C-alpha positions as a printed NumPy array, in Angstrom:
array([[ -0.153, -31.246,  21.809],
       [ -0.494, -33.629,  24.714],
       [ -3.947, -34.884,  25.669],
       [ -5.115, -37.164,  28.478],
       [ -7.482, -39.941,  27.443],
       [ -9.606, -41.686,  30.112],
       [-12.452, -44.119,  29.425],
       [-13.31 , -44.588,  33.115],
       [-11.927, -48.142,  33.405],
       [ -8.364, -47.599,  32.316],
       [ -5.577, -45.451,  33.636],
       [ -5.094, -42.099,  31.896],
       [ -2.904, -42.345,  28.785],
       [ -1.025, -39.383,  27.319],
       [ -1.354, -39.164,  23.533],
       [  0.386, -36.815,  21.074],
       [ -1.366, -35.279,  18.076],
       [  1.908, -34.742,  16.213],
       [  3.941, -36.751,  13.71 ],
       [  7.115, -38.406,  14.986],
       [  9.466, -41.08 ,  13.586],
       [ 12.416, -41.484,  16.003],
       [ 14.076, -44.199,  13.885],
       [ 14.262, -41.898,  10.89 ],
       [ 14.853, -38.853,  13.089],
       [ 11.907, -37.088,  11.552],
       [  9.129, -35.224,  13.297],
       [  8.347, -33.987,  16.766],
       [ 10.821, -34.678,  19.557],
       [ 13.57 , -36.11 ,  17.316],
       [ 17.047, -34.883,  16.427],
       [ 15.746, -33.55 ,  13.125],
       [ 17.318, -30.26 ,  12.002],
       [ 13.891, -28.805,  11.357],
       [ 12.848, -29.478,  14.946],
       [ 15.685, -27.252,  16.142],
       [ 13.994, -24.249,  14.535],
       [ 12.712, -21.682,  16.994],
       [ 10.94 , -18.35 ,  16.66 ],
       [ 11.87 , -16.25 ,  19.692],
       [  9.865, -13.158,  20.581],
       [ 12.066, -10.242,  19.513],
       [  9.644,  -7.283,  19.412],
       [ 11.89 ,  -5.305,  17.114],
       [  9.247,  -2.573,  17.018],
       [ 10.51 ,  -1.389,  20.412],
       [ 14.06 ,  -0.908,  19.078],
       [ 13.903,   2.764,  18.109],
       [ 17.592,   3.079,  17.263],
       [ 17.573,   0.104,  14.882],
       [ 14.415,   1.224,  13.07 ],
       [ 15.748,   4.764,  12.66 ],
       [ 19.138,   3.544,  11.451],
       [ 17.552,   1.227,   8.887],
       [ 15.308,   3.989,   7.571],
       [ 18.156,   6.468,   7.186],
       [ 20.629,   4.028,   5.639],
       [ 18.649,   1.544,   3.558],
       [ 16.819,   2.64 ,   0.412],
       [ 14.696,  -0.51 ,   0.359],
       [ 13.338,   0.299,   3.819],
       [ 12.526,   3.817,   2.653],
       [ 10.606,   2.374,  -0.297],
       [  8.765,  -0.094,   1.943],
       [  7.684,   2.694,   4.26 ],
       [  6.677,   5.194,   1.562],
       [  5.354,   3.222,  -1.433],
       [  2.005,   2.051,  -0.063],
       [  1.058,   5.402,   1.587],
       [  2.011,   7.259,  -1.604],
       [ -0.242,   4.994,  -3.658],
       [ -3.064,   5.32 ,  -1.137],
       [ -2.911,   9.108,  -1.418],
       [ -1.942,   9.34 ,  -5.103],
       [ -5.5  ,   9.882,  -6.317],
       [ -6.763,  11.232,  -3.   ],
       [-10.548,  11.075,  -2.865],
       [-13.605,  12.499,  -4.635],
       [-15.908,  14.603,  -2.487],
       [-19.557,  14.05 ,  -3.462],
       [-21.973,  16.75 ,  -2.404],
       [-24.595,  18.975,  -3.933],
       [-22.656,  22.107,  -2.958],
       [-21.719,  24.646,  -5.615],
       [-18.322,  24.244,  -7.331],
       [-17.103,  27.37 ,  -5.562],
       [-17.55 ,  25.614,  -2.215],
       [-15.489,  22.688,  -3.441],
       [-12.742,  25.119,  -4.441],
       [-12.783,  26.544,  -0.916],
       [-12.273,  23.052,   0.47 ],
       [ -9.384,  22.484,  -1.93 ],
       [ -7.758,  25.747,  -0.867],
       [ -8.131,  24.755,   2.793],
       [ -6.441,  21.416,   2.093],
       [ -3.545,  23.167,   0.381],
       [ -3.188,  25.785,   3.104],
       [ -3.094,  23.214,   5.908],
       [ -0.996,  20.723,   3.854],
       [ -3.348,  17.88 ,   4.738],
       [ -1.978,  15.562,   2.054],
       [  1.601,  15.908,   3.327],
       [  0.564,  15.561,   6.974],
       [ -1.422,  12.396,   6.285],
       [  1.53 ,  10.941,   4.389],
       [  3.891,  11.731,   7.279],
       [  1.496,  10.127,   9.726],
       [  1.345,   6.952,   7.639],
       [  5.143,   6.986,   7.158],
       [  5.968,   7.111,  10.852],
       [  3.119,   4.788,  11.751],
       [  4.52 ,   2.159,   9.401],
       [  8.113,   2.776,  10.509],
       [  7.651,   2.829,  14.278],
       [  4.361,   0.972,  14.573],
       [  2.529,   4.061,  15.775],
       [  2.069,   7.763,  15.152],
       [ -0.662,  10.31 ,  15.733],
       [ -2.011,  13.469,  14.177],
       [ -3.4  ,  16.009,  16.641],
       [ -6.266,  18.072,  15.179],
       [ -5.412,  21.751,  15.676],
       [ -8.323,  24.211,  15.932],
       [ -7.93 ,  27.902,  16.623],
       [ -9.348,  28.875,  19.998],
       [ -9.452,  25.32 ,  21.401],
       [ -6.87 ,  25.788,  24.126],
       [ -8.154,  23.074,  26.473],
       [ -7.495,  19.974,  24.349],
       [ -8.464,  17.597,  27.143],
       [-12.141,  18.316,  26.382],
       [-13.938,  16.233,  23.722],
       [-14.072,  17.771,  20.272],
       [-17.517,  19.323,  19.773],
       [-18.318,  20.152,  16.148],
       [-20.575,  23.002,  17.252],
       [-17.481,  24.752,  18.615],
       [-15.643,  24.686,  15.265],
       [-15.831,  28.175,  13.776],
       [-15.263,  29.153,  10.101],
       [-11.565,  29.483,   9.324],
       [-10.499,  27.83 ,  12.596],
       [ -9.033,  24.541,  11.284],
       [ -5.23 ,  24.768,  11.422],
       [ -4.311,  21.284,  10.206],
       [ -2.621,  18.303,  11.869],
       [  0.433,  18.093,  14.083],
       [  2.166,  14.749,  13.446],
       [  4.048,  12.979,  16.249],
       [  5.467,   9.459,  16.264],
       [  5.076,   7.167,  19.256],
       [  8.634,   7.71 ,  20.499],
       [  8.811,  11.487,  20.201],
       [  6.11 ,  13.464,  21.859],
       [  2.827,  11.547,  22.267],
       [  2.107,   8.814,  24.793],
       [ -1.203,   7.017,  25.502],
       [ -2.621,   6.972,  29.007],
       [ -3.881,   3.757,  30.601],
       [ -7.585,   4.687,  30.755],
       [ -9.528,   3.256,  27.814],
       [-12.647,   4.424,  25.981],
       [-15.547,   2.468,  27.475],
       [-18.385,   3.653,  25.214],
       [-19.125,   0.941,  22.591],
       [-20.612,   3.558,  20.26 ],
       [-17.346,   5.486,  20.142],
       [-15.132,   4.669,  17.112],
       [-12.136,   4.496,  19.486],
       [-13.774,   1.968,  21.813],
       [-11.086,  -0.051,  23.608],
       [ -8.319,   2.426,  22.802],
       [ -6.715,   5.043,  25.095],
       [ -9.045,   7.843,  26.147],
       [ -6.32 ,  10.479,  26.572],
       [ -2.846,  11.109,  25.181],
       [ -0.027,  13.04 ,  26.796],
       [  2.088,  15.361,  24.663],
       [  5.493,  16.086,  26.135],
       [  8.281,  18.468,  25.331],
       [ 11.18 ,  16.072,  24.681],
       [ 13.783,  18.741,  25.421],
       [ 12.454,  19.633,  28.869],
       [ 10.536,  16.45 ,  29.655],
       [  7.563,  18.535,  30.733],
       [  3.962,  17.748,  29.767],
       [  2.792,  20.193,  27.109],
       [ -0.826,  19.094,  26.758],
       [ -3.335,  16.401,  27.642],
       [ -5.376,  15.568,  24.537],
       [ -8.751,  13.871,  24.333],
       [ -8.896,  10.941,  21.924],
       [-11.514,  12.659,  19.746],
       [ -8.818,  15.148,  18.736],
       [ -6.303,  12.465,  17.789],
       [ -5.994,  10.546,  14.514],
       [ -4.052,   7.336,  14.954],
       [ -1.672,   5.799,  12.413],
       [ -0.319,   2.304,  13.068],
       [  1.689,  -0.26 ,  11.142],
       [  0.469,  -3.845,  11.176],
       [ -2.346,  -4.871,  13.462],
       [ -1.491,  -6.98 ,  16.508],
       [ -3.466,  -9.294,  18.806],
       [ -4.89 ,  -7.677,  21.899],
       [ -2.172,  -8.699,  24.358],
       [  0.541,  -7.508,  21.988],
       [ -1.313,  -4.211,  21.553],
       [ -1.175,  -3.781,  25.311],
       [  2.55 ,  -4.571,  25.236],
       [  3.053,  -1.949,  22.513],
       [  1.029,   0.651,  24.463],
       [ -1.944,   0.199,  22.126],
       [  0.083,   0.871,  18.986],
       [  0.796,  -1.596,  16.173],
       [  3.814,  -3.397,  14.75 ],
       [  6.453,  -1.779,  12.586],
       [  6.429,  -2.89 ,   8.956],
       [ 10.17 ,  -3.466,   9.208],
       [  9.751,  -6.227,  11.781],
       [  8.072,  -8.495,   9.23 ],
       [ 10.664,  -7.889,   6.486],
       [ 13.867,  -7.674,   8.525],
       [ 15.025, -11.277,   8.012],
       [ 14.367, -11.146,   4.275],
       [ 16.129,  -7.796,   4.081],
       [ 19.28 ,  -9.113,   5.774],
       [ 19.363, -12.015,   3.303],
       [ 19.043,  -9.649,   0.374],
       [ 21.773,  -7.314,   1.656],
       [ 24.176, -10.207,   2.266],
       [ 23.502, -11.75 ,  -1.141],
       [ 23.999,  -8.383,  -2.863],
       [ 27.188,  -7.736,  -0.902],
       [ 28.634, -11.156,  -1.747],
       [ 27.786, -10.743,  -5.434],
       [ 29.545,  -7.372,  -5.43 ],
       [ 32.592,  -8.895,  -3.712],
       [ 32.753, -11.665,  -6.322],
       [ 33.299,  -9.11 ,  -9.076],
       [ 36.774,  -8.452,  -7.634],
       [ 37.563, -12.159,  -7.996],
       [ 36.116, -12.611, -11.474],
       [ 39.6  , -12.875, -13.037],
       [ 42.448, -14.223, -10.865],
       [ 46.022, -14.945, -11.915],
       [ 48.157, -17.297,  -9.842],
       [ 51.804, -18.265, -10.277],
       [ 53.55 , -21.493,  -9.429],
       [ 56.787, -20.754,  -7.57 ],
       [ 59.187, -23.431,  -6.407],
       [ 59.998, -23.346,  -2.688],
       [ 57.434, -20.689,  -1.78 ],
       [ 56.594, -22.368,   1.531],
       [ 60.241, -22.42 ,   2.533],
       [ 60.682, -18.79 ,   1.472],
       [ 57.808, -17.667,   3.628],
       [ 58.463, -20.026,   6.524],
       [ 62.225, -20.274,   7.014],
       [ 63.822, -17.43 ,   5.059],
       [ 65.03 , -14.37 ,   6.883],
       [ 63.066, -11.17 ,   7.023],
       [ 65.112,  -9.423,   4.343],
       [ 64.481, -12.173,   1.782],
       [ 60.747, -12.111,   2.536],
       [ 60.702,  -8.329,   2.191],
       [ 62.44 ,  -8.523,  -1.203],
       [ 60.001, -11.195,  -2.357],
       [ 57.072,  -9.078,  -1.271],
       [ 58.453,  -6.007,  -3.073],
       [ 58.857,  -8.076,  -6.222],
       [ 55.258,  -9.243,  -6.085],
       [ 54.075,  -5.673,  -5.477],
       [ 56.021,  -4.439,  -8.492],
       [ 54.606,  -7.266, -10.628],
       [ 51.098,  -6.272,  -9.531],
       [ 51.686,  -2.658, -10.546],
       [ 53.037,  -3.685, -13.946],
       [ 50.148,  -6.053, -14.521],
       [ 47.601,  -3.421, -13.545],
       [ 49.123,  -0.696, -15.703],
       [ 50.454,  -2.593, -18.701],
       [ 48.978,  -6.086, -18.465],
       [ 52.522,  -7.49 , -18.239],
       [ 53.979,  -9.968, -15.757],
       [ 57.598, -11.175, -15.829],
       [ 58.442, -14.6  , -14.414],
       [ 61.496, -16.839, -14.317],
       [ 61.994, -19.382, -16.992],
       [ 60.318, -22.583, -15.895],
       [ 57.77 , -20.856, -13.657],
       [ 54.1  , -21.181, -14.594],
       [ 51.33 , -18.656, -14.387],
       [ 47.635, -19.536, -14.634],
       [ 44.429, -17.563, -15.047],
       [ 41.123, -18.499, -13.4  ],
       [ 37.885, -16.837, -14.422],
       [ 34.723, -16.919, -12.312],
       [ 31.388, -17.27 , -14.061],
       [ 28.306, -15.626, -12.564],
       [ 25.865, -18.121, -14.004],
       [ 22.89 , -18.583, -11.713],
       [ 23.595, -15.598,  -9.469],
       [ 20.967, -13.363, -11.147],
       [ 18.34 , -16.033, -10.494],
       [ 19.346, -16.25 ,  -6.837],
       [ 19.215, -12.478,  -6.498],
       [ 15.794, -12.317,  -8.193],
       [ 14.401, -14.901,  -5.763],
       [ 15.693, -12.923,  -2.807],
       [ 14.137,  -9.761,  -4.201],
       [ 10.826, -11.566,  -4.615],
       [ 10.936, -12.684,  -0.974],
       [ 11.548,  -9.108,   0.195],
       [  8.719,  -7.833,  -1.994],
       [  6.39 , -10.544,  -0.701],
       [  7.174,  -9.685,   2.911],
       [  6.586,  -5.997,   2.153],
       [  3.328,  -6.795,   0.291],
       [  4.574,  -4.714,  -2.645],
       [  5.343,  -5.882,  -6.22 ],
       [  8.977,  -6.033,  -7.283],
       [  8.24 ,  -3.487, -10.008],
       [  7.109,  -0.945,  -7.387],
       [  9.544,  -1.745,  -4.588],
       [ 12.767,  -2.09 ,  -6.577],
       [ 11.854,   0.035,  -9.588],
       [ 12.683,  -2.656, -12.126],
       [ 10.815,  -4.14 , -15.061],
       [  9.233,  -7.593, -14.855],
       [ 11.628, -10.392, -15.781],
       [ 11.046, -13.69 , -17.543],
       [  9.286, -14.893, -20.667],
       [  5.942, -13.191, -21.314],
       [  6.306, -11.275, -18.062],
       [  4.248,  -8.081, -17.926],
       [  3.651,  -7.546, -14.233],
       [ -0.015,  -6.731, -14.908],
       [ -1.366,  -9.472, -12.64 ],
       [  0.98 ,  -8.417,  -9.827],
       [ -0.107,  -4.794, -10.151],
       [ -3.768,  -5.782, -10.253],
       [ -3.437,  -7.752,  -7.017],
       [ -1.455,  -4.893,  -5.496],
       [ -4.042,  -2.279,  -6.466],
       [ -6.791,  -4.477,  -5.051],
       [ -4.822,  -4.513,  -1.803],
       [ -4.454,  -0.71 ,  -1.917],
       [ -8.202,  -0.358,  -2.505],
       [ -8.783,  -2.444,   0.607],
       [ -6.431,  -0.261,   2.656],
       [ -8.146,   2.896,   1.451],
       [-11.491,   1.561,   2.612],
       [-10.386,   0.073,   5.943],
       [ -7.793,   2.653,   7.022],
       [ -7.903,   5.857,   4.99 ],
       [-11.696,   6.249,   4.843],
       [-12.02 ,   6.475,   8.628],
       [ -9.304,   9.121,   8.777],
       [-10.805,  11.264,   6.008],
       [-14.343,  10.98 ,   7.378],
       [-13.066,  12.075,  10.764],
       [-11.435,  15.174,   9.312],
       [-14.09 ,  16.176,   6.766],
       [-16.725,  17.523,   9.205],
       [-14.122,  19.742,  10.878],
       [-12.805,  20.93 ,   7.513],
       [-16.337,  21.537,   6.17 ],
       [-17.243,  23.673,   9.19 ],
       [-14.005,  25.612,   8.824],
       [-14.397,  26.123,   5.061],
       [-18.195,  26.471,   4.701],
       [-19.596,  26.971,   8.184],
       [-21.892,  23.974,   7.772],
       [-21.818,  20.224,   7.114],
       [-23.854,  19.176,   4.047],
       [-26.192,  16.273,   4.712],
       [-25.225,  14.588,   1.431],
       [-21.436,  14.823,   1.889],
       [-19.776,  11.533,   0.964],
       [-16.382,  10.459,  -0.338],
       [-15.398,   8.024,  -3.063],
       [-11.97 ,   6.715,  -3.944],
       [-11.115,   6.795,  -7.655],
       [ -9.923,   3.5  ,  -9.165],
       [ -6.191,   2.963,  -8.894],
       [ -5.827,   1.803, -12.493],
       [ -6.965,   4.213, -15.208],
       [ -7.796,   2.505, -18.538],
       [ -6.207,   3.821, -21.725],
       [ -8.135,   5.06 , -24.779],
       [ -8.442,   1.593, -26.315],
       [ -9.752,   0.068, -23.097],
       [-12.199,   2.956, -22.636],
       [-13.505,   2.413, -26.172],
       [-14.003,  -1.306, -25.519],
       [-15.766,  -0.656, -22.212],
       [-18.018,   1.942, -23.84 ],
       [-18.946,  -0.351, -26.701],
       [-19.726,  -3.345, -24.518],
       [-21.776,  -1.483, -21.932],
       [-23.616,   0.577, -24.528],
       [-24.517,  -2.562, -26.457],
       [-25.73 ,  -4.185, -23.247],
       [-28.06 ,  -1.249, -22.519],
       [-29.246,  -1.194, -26.153],
       [-29.986,  -4.932, -26.118],
       [-32.159,  -4.62 , -23.03 ],
       [-33.983,  -1.645, -24.548],
       [-34.569,  -3.396, -27.886],
       [-36.169,  -6.309, -26.049],
       [-38.677,  -3.916, -24.456],
       [-37.412,  -4.676, -20.958],
       [-36.846,  -0.963, -20.222],
       [-38.2  ,   2.255, -21.707],
       [-36.182,   4.939, -23.476],
       [-35.891,   7.065, -20.327],
       [-34.287,   4.233, -18.35 ],
       [-31.926,   3.45 , -21.23 ],
       [-30.793,   7.079, -21.389],
       [-30.304,   7.168, -17.625],
       [-28.131,   4.067, -17.805],
       [-26.072,   5.599, -20.596],
       [-25.679,   8.88 , -18.738],
       [-24.5  ,   6.988, -15.689],
       [-21.59 ,   5.668, -17.77 ],
       [-20.272,   9.193, -18.332],
       [-17.961,   9.127, -15.301],
       [-16.357,   5.929, -16.538],
       [-16.342,   6.51 , -20.303],
       [-16.492,  10.286, -20.705],
       [-19.5  ,   9.94 , -23.053],
       [-23.259,  10.497, -22.794],
       [-22.888,  13.294, -20.232],
       [-24.894,  15.67 , -22.486],
       [-28.124,  13.672, -22.252],
       [-30.507,  16.246, -20.806],
       [-33.142,  15.725, -18.16 ],
       [-35.771,  16.91 , -20.658],
       [-34.811,  14.155, -23.105],
       [-35.013,  11.578, -20.347],
       [-38.423,  12.83 , -19.252],
       [-39.705,  12.733, -22.854],
       [-38.655,   9.093, -23.121],
       [-40.668,   7.856, -20.159],
       [-43.065,   5.1  , -21.192],
       [-41.647,   4.953, -24.716],
       [-40.478,   1.445, -25.604],
       [-38.447,   0.307, -28.554],
       [-41.342,  -1.466, -30.302],
       [-43.463,   1.696, -30.064],
       [-40.775,   3.878, -31.558],
       [-40.089,   1.341, -34.313],
       [-43.745,   1.151, -35.402],
       [-43.933,   4.94 , -35.503],
       [-40.778,   5.187, -37.587],
       [-41.81 ,   6.479, -41.052],
       [-38.63 ,   5.07 , -42.587],
       [-39.746,   1.548, -41.74 ],
       [-43.056,   2.125, -43.561],
       [-45.089,   1.275, -40.493],
       [-47.587,   3.508, -38.749],
       [-48.916,   2.987, -35.265],
       [-52.712,   3.621, -35.02 ],
       [-52.582,   6.416, -32.468],
       [-54.923,   9.262, -31.564],
       [-55.751,  11.4  , -34.65 ],
       [-56.249,  14.512, -32.544],
       [-52.654,  14.236, -31.349],
       [-51.342,  13.641, -34.85 ],
       [-50.549,  10.071, -33.958],
       [-51.044,   8.597, -37.42 ],
       [-54.715,   7.607, -37.134],
       [-56.932,   6.706, -40.115],
       [-58.338,   9.468, -42.297],
       [-62.107,  10.036, -42.289],
       [-62.52 ,   9.021, -45.918],
       [-60.509,   5.821, -45.53 ],
       [-62.409,   2.617, -45.268],
       [-61.99 ,   0.658, -42.098],
       [-60.202,  -2.522, -43.187],
       [-61.834,  -4.471, -40.374],
       [-65.249,  -3.232, -41.299],
       [-66.083,  -2.527, -37.68 ],
       [-66.35 ,   1.243, -37.823],
       [-65.124,   3.221, -34.884]])
């Protein structure tokens, strides 16, 4: 970058904060091959035909679009509320009836493919969709689900933006137009509170404006790597036809093909065609005495490594492990893929919190009013962990955490009630200790390990408690060992 430097007494001097070595042709402004590299603005996201063609024809693109949304929705979410189990079943039936899981998946699919899609919240009786969505107007049984539209087929943002900073959609379009693509007529004008947005990759502000406040297609970031992979795979497939080549030395072949008449060339060609048929069917080739025939075999050494590297580049651009994207096992010595999956699941957990949580929390109040007629004050959602430990891992987790609680209790840092509460809290993770009753916890309040140990008759120790409560006090006829009386 050029900068002007002026000390006040000297003329301005232009300096460059870049490396350059013209003699070696290395660095900025030289004839270096690297300096010829350019990154033109393509905006492939706006090429609807190309994106659609890639999705319909290429299985890798289909996996890129679908894998991450499927994993985000695979374990759905846990609804935490004090409502009766029957109410939770009503919510589950509403989700099945409105096909919420499928609609959310479709929204994420088309948002990732085209850079933008929307789900319009449908509520029975709300005919004027240009009005803000008021929860008080949502009646029981009125939620009809979502209507999914991608950015190129049916829904178009208007230019007016939400100006209220307290609105979750602040800075985004305030209204959306829904058009009938067959007639070109406007079907509805929808307020943003009734629209759930799905986008691909986030863009800077000016690029959002260019994309009509949508995002970038996932394909745009992987397209170059995908073309490399397809070309490498195609060339490897073509090489299989040339893995075993026979060639024959024939005297005067150049003269035969260059100066001989057409009839001689035709006879020569027919002879070669007949030889090819015989070789294909019987593995036999007849040649004149003195002619020579040679066989050349192509070895594919190194090609699998090249193909694996290309696959890794595609997977890296798609932010998906090779094992998930290509459906193949990890390769290499001591390769398990566990670290890749762990990083991937951490990424999915982040997406569920930053993207899916806002969508679910926007739908839940409407669904609760439709299913129950009210919104519980304690309604929250949690996302289950992506990786479920096996029986051995659960046993190890249980042992370690139980021992940790026991160690704290045995050092008199907590009472028995707190220890039991900690153990009961592990029930969701370990499946144990869920039967600890509230009565047992209440009975353990103020009881420490040292107290219970001294009262343990097996240990031979008695704690001098209150005789009236049967606490192991001294008998009346026993002599006070301290000689101090009562």
